[in-house]
PDB file of C-alpha atoms in Angstrom:
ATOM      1  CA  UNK A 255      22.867   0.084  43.647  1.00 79.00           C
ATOM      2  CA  UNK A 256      21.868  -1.306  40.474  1.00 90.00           C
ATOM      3  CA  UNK A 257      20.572   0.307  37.146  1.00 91.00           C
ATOM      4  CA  UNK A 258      17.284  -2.072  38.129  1.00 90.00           C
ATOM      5  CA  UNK A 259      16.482  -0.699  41.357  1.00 91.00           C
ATOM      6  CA  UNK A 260      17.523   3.150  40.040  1.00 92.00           C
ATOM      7  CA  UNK A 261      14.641   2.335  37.447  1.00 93.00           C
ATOM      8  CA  UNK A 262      12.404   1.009  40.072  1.00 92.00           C
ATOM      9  CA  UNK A 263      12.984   4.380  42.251  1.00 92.00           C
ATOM     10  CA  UNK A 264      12.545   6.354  39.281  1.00 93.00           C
ATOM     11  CA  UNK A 265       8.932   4.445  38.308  1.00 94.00           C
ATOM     12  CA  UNK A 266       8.302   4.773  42.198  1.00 94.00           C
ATOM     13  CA  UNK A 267       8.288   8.465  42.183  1.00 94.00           C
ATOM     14  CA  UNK A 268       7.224   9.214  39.183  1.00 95.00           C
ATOM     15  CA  UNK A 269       4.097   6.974  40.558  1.00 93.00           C
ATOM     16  CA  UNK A 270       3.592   9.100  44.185  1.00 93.00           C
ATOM     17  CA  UNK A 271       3.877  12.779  41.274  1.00 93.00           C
ATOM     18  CA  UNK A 272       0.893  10.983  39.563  1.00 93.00           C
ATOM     19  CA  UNK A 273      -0.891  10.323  42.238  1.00 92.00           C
ATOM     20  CA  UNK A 274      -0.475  13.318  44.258  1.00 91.00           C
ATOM     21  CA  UNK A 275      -1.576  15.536  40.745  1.00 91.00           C
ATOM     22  CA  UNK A 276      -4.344  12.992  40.626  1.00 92.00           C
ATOM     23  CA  UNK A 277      -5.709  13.633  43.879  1.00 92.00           C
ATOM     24  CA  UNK A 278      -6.179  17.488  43.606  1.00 91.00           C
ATOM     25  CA  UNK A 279      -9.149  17.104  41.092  1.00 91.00           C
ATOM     26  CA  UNK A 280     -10.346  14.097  43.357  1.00 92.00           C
ATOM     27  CA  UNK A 281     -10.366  16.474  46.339  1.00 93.00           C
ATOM     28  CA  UNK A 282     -12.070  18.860  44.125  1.00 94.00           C
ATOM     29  CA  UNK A 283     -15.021  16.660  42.795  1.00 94.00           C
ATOM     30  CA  UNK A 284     -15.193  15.423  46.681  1.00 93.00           C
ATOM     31  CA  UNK A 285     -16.684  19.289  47.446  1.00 95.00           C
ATOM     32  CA  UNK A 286     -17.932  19.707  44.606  1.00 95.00           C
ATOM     33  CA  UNK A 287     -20.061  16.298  45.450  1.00 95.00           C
ATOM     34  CA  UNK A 288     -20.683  17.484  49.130  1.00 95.00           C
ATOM     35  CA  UNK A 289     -22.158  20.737  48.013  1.00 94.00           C
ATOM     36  CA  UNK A 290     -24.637  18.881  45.513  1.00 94.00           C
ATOM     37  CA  UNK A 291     -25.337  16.875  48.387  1.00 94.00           C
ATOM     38  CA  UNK A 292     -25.891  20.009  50.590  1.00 93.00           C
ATOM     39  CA  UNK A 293     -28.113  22.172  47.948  1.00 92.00           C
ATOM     40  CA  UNK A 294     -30.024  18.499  47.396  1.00 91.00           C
ATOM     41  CA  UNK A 295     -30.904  18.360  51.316  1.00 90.00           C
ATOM     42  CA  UNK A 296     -31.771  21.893  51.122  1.00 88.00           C
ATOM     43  CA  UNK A 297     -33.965  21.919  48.324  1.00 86.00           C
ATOM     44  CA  UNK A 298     -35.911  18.492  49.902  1.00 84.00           C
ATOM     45  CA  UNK A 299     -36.565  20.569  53.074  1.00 84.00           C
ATOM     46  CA  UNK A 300     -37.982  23.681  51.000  1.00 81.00           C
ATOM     47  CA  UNK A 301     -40.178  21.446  49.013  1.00 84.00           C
ATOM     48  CA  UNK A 302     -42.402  19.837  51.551  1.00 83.00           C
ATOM     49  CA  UNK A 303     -44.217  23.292  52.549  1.00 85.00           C
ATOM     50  CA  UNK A 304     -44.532  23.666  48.740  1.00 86.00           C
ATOM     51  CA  UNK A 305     -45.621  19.706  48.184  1.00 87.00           C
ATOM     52  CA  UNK A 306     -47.884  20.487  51.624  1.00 88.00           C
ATOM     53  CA  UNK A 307     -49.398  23.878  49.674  1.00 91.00           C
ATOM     54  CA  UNK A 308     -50.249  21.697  46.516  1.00 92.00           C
ATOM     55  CA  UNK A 309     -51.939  19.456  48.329  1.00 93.00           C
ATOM     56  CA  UNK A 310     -54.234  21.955  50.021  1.00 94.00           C
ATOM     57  CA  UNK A 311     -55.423  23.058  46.589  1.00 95.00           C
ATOM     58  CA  UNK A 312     -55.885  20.087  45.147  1.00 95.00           C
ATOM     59  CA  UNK A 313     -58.636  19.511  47.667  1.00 94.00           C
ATOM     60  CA  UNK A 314     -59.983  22.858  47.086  1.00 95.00           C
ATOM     61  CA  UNK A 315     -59.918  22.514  43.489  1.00 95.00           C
ATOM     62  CA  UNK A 316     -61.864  19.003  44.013  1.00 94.00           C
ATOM     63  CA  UNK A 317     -64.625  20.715  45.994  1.00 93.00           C
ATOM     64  CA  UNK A 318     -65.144  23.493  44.185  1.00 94.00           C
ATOM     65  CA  UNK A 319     -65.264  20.949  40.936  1.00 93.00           C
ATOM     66  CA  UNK A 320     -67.578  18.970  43.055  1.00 92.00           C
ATOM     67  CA  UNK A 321     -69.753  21.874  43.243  1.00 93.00           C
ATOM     68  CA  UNK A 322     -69.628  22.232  39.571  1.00 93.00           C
ATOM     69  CA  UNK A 323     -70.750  19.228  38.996  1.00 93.00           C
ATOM     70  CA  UNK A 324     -73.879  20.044  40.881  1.00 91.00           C
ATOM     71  CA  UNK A 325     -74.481  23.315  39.177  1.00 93.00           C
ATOM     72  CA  UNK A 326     -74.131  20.949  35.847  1.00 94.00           C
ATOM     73  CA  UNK A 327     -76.406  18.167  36.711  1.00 93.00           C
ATOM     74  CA  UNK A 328     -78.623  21.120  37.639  1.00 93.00           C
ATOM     75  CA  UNK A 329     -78.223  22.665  34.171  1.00 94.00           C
ATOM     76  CA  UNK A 330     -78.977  19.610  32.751  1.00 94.00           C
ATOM     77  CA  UNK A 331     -82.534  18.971  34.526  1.00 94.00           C
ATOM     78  CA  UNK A 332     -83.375  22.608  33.687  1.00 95.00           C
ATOM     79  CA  UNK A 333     -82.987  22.068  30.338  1.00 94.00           C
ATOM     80  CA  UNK A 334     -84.252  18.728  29.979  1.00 94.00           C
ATOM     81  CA  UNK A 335     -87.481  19.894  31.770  1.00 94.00           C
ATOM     82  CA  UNK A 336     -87.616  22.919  29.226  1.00 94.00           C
ATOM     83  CA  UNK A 337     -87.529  20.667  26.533  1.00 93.00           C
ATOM     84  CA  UNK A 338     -90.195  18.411  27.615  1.00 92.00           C
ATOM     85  CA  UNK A 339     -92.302  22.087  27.918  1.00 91.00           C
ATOM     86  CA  UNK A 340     -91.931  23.021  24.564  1.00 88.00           C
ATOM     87  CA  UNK A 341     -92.527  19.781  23.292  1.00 88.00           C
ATOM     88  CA  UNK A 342     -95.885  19.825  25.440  1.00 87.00           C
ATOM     89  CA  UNK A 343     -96.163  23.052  24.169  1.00 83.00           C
ATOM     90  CA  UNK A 344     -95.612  22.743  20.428  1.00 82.00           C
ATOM     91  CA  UNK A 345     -97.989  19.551  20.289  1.00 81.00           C
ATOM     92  CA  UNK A 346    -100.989  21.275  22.535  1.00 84.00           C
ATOM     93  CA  UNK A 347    -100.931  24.721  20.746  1.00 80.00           C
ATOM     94  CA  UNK A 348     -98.538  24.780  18.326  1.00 77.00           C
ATOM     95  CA  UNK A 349    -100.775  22.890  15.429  1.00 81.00           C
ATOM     96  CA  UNK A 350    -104.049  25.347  15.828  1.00 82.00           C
ATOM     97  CA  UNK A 351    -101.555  28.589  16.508  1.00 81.00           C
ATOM     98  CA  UNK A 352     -99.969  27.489  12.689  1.00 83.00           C
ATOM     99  CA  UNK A 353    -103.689  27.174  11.593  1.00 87.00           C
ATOM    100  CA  UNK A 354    -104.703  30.252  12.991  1.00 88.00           C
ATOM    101  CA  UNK A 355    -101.604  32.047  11.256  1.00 89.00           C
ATOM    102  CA  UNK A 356    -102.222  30.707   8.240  1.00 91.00           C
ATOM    103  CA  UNK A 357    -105.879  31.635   8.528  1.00 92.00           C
ATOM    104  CA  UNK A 358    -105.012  34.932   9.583  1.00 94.00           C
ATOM    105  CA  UNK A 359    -103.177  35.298   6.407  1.00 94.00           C
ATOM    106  CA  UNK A 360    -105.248  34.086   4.102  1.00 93.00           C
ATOM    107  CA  UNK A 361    -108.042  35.825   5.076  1.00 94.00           C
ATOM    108  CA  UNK A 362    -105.513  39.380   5.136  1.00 94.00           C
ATOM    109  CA  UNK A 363    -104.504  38.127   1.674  1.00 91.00           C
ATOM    110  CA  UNK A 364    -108.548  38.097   0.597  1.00 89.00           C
ATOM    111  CA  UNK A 365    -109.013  41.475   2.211  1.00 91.00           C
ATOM    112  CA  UNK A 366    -106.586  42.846   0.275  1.00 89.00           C
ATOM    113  CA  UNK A 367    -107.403  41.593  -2.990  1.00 87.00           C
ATOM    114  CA  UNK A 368    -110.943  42.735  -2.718  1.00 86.00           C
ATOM    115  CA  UNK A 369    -109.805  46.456  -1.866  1.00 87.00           C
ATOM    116  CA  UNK A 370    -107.862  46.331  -4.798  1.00 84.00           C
ATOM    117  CA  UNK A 371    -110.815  45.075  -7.050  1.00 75.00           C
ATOM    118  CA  UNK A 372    -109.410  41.593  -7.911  1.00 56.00           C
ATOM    119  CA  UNK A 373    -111.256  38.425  -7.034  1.00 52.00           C
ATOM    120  CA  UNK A 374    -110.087  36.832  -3.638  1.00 45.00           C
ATOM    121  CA  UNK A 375    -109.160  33.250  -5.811  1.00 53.00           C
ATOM    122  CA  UNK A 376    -106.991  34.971  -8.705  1.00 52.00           C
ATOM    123  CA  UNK A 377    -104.169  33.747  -6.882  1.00 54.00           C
ATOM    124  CA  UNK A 378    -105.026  30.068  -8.295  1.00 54.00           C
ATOM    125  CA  UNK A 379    -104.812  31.139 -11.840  1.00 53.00           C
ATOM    126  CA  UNK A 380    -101.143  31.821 -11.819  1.00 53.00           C
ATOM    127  CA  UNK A 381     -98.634  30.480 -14.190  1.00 52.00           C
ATOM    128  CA  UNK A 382     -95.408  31.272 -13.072  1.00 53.00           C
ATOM    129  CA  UNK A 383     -94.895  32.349  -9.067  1.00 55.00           C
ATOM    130  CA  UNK A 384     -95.366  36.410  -9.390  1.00 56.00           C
ATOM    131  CA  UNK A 385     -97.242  36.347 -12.499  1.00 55.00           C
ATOM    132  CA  UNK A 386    -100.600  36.593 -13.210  1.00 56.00           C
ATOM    133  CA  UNK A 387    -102.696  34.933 -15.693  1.00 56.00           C
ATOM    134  CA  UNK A 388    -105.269  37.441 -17.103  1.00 57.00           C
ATOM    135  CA  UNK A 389    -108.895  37.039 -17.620  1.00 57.00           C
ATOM    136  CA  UNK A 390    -109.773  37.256 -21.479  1.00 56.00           C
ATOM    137  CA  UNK A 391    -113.030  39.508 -21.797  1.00 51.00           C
TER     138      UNK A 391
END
């Protein structure tokens, strides 16, 4: 035997020790890679009763929001309708009801001033608002 082919026996086995500690962390990411694949399967089975449960109340959700949307189109009649009543309302009654308040007040306002001994129109000879202008005699 020659010094080459002691070399090449030498590089030969030091090649199949490689290998060999190569292929115990192969093995190991092989199971590693089958249980990944297992707990994958298993998780894809588990989630169709939940993906089948979502689905059920989505549709739920959808007819109850369905409903909502009746109850709000309702709403919004109601309100529209009340708004045409008080506009009916202030333009029928409100201008003689403001009239009739400020009548009403006026007239209190005269009342008083008389029962006090003051002329009903002193109220015109003011200067400044809550002063009076007085009456030289």
């Amino acid at each position: 035997m020659s010094a080459g082919q002691i070399a090449a026996l030498i590089a030969a086995g030091a090649f199949v020790v490689l290998v060999l500690l190569l292929a115990v962390p192969l093995l190991k990411l092989g199971r590693t890679l089958d249980e990944a694949t297992v707990a994958i399967r298993k998780a894809h089975e588990g989630s169709t009763p939940l993906l089948d449960n979502a689905q059920t109340t989505l549709h739920q959700v959808n007819t109850q929001l369905e409903r909502v949307d009746g109850i709000t189109s309702s709403a919004r009649t109601v309100t529209s309708n009340i708004s045409v009543l008080t506009s009916l309302f202030t333009a029928t009654l409100g201008g003689p009801l403001v009239r009739a308040a400020a009548f009403s007040y006026g007239l209190n306002k005269a009342v008083k001033a008389r029962r006090a001994g003051r002329d009903a129109g002193a109220h015109s000879l003011r200067t400044r608002p809550g002063r009076l202008r007085r009456k030289k005699k």
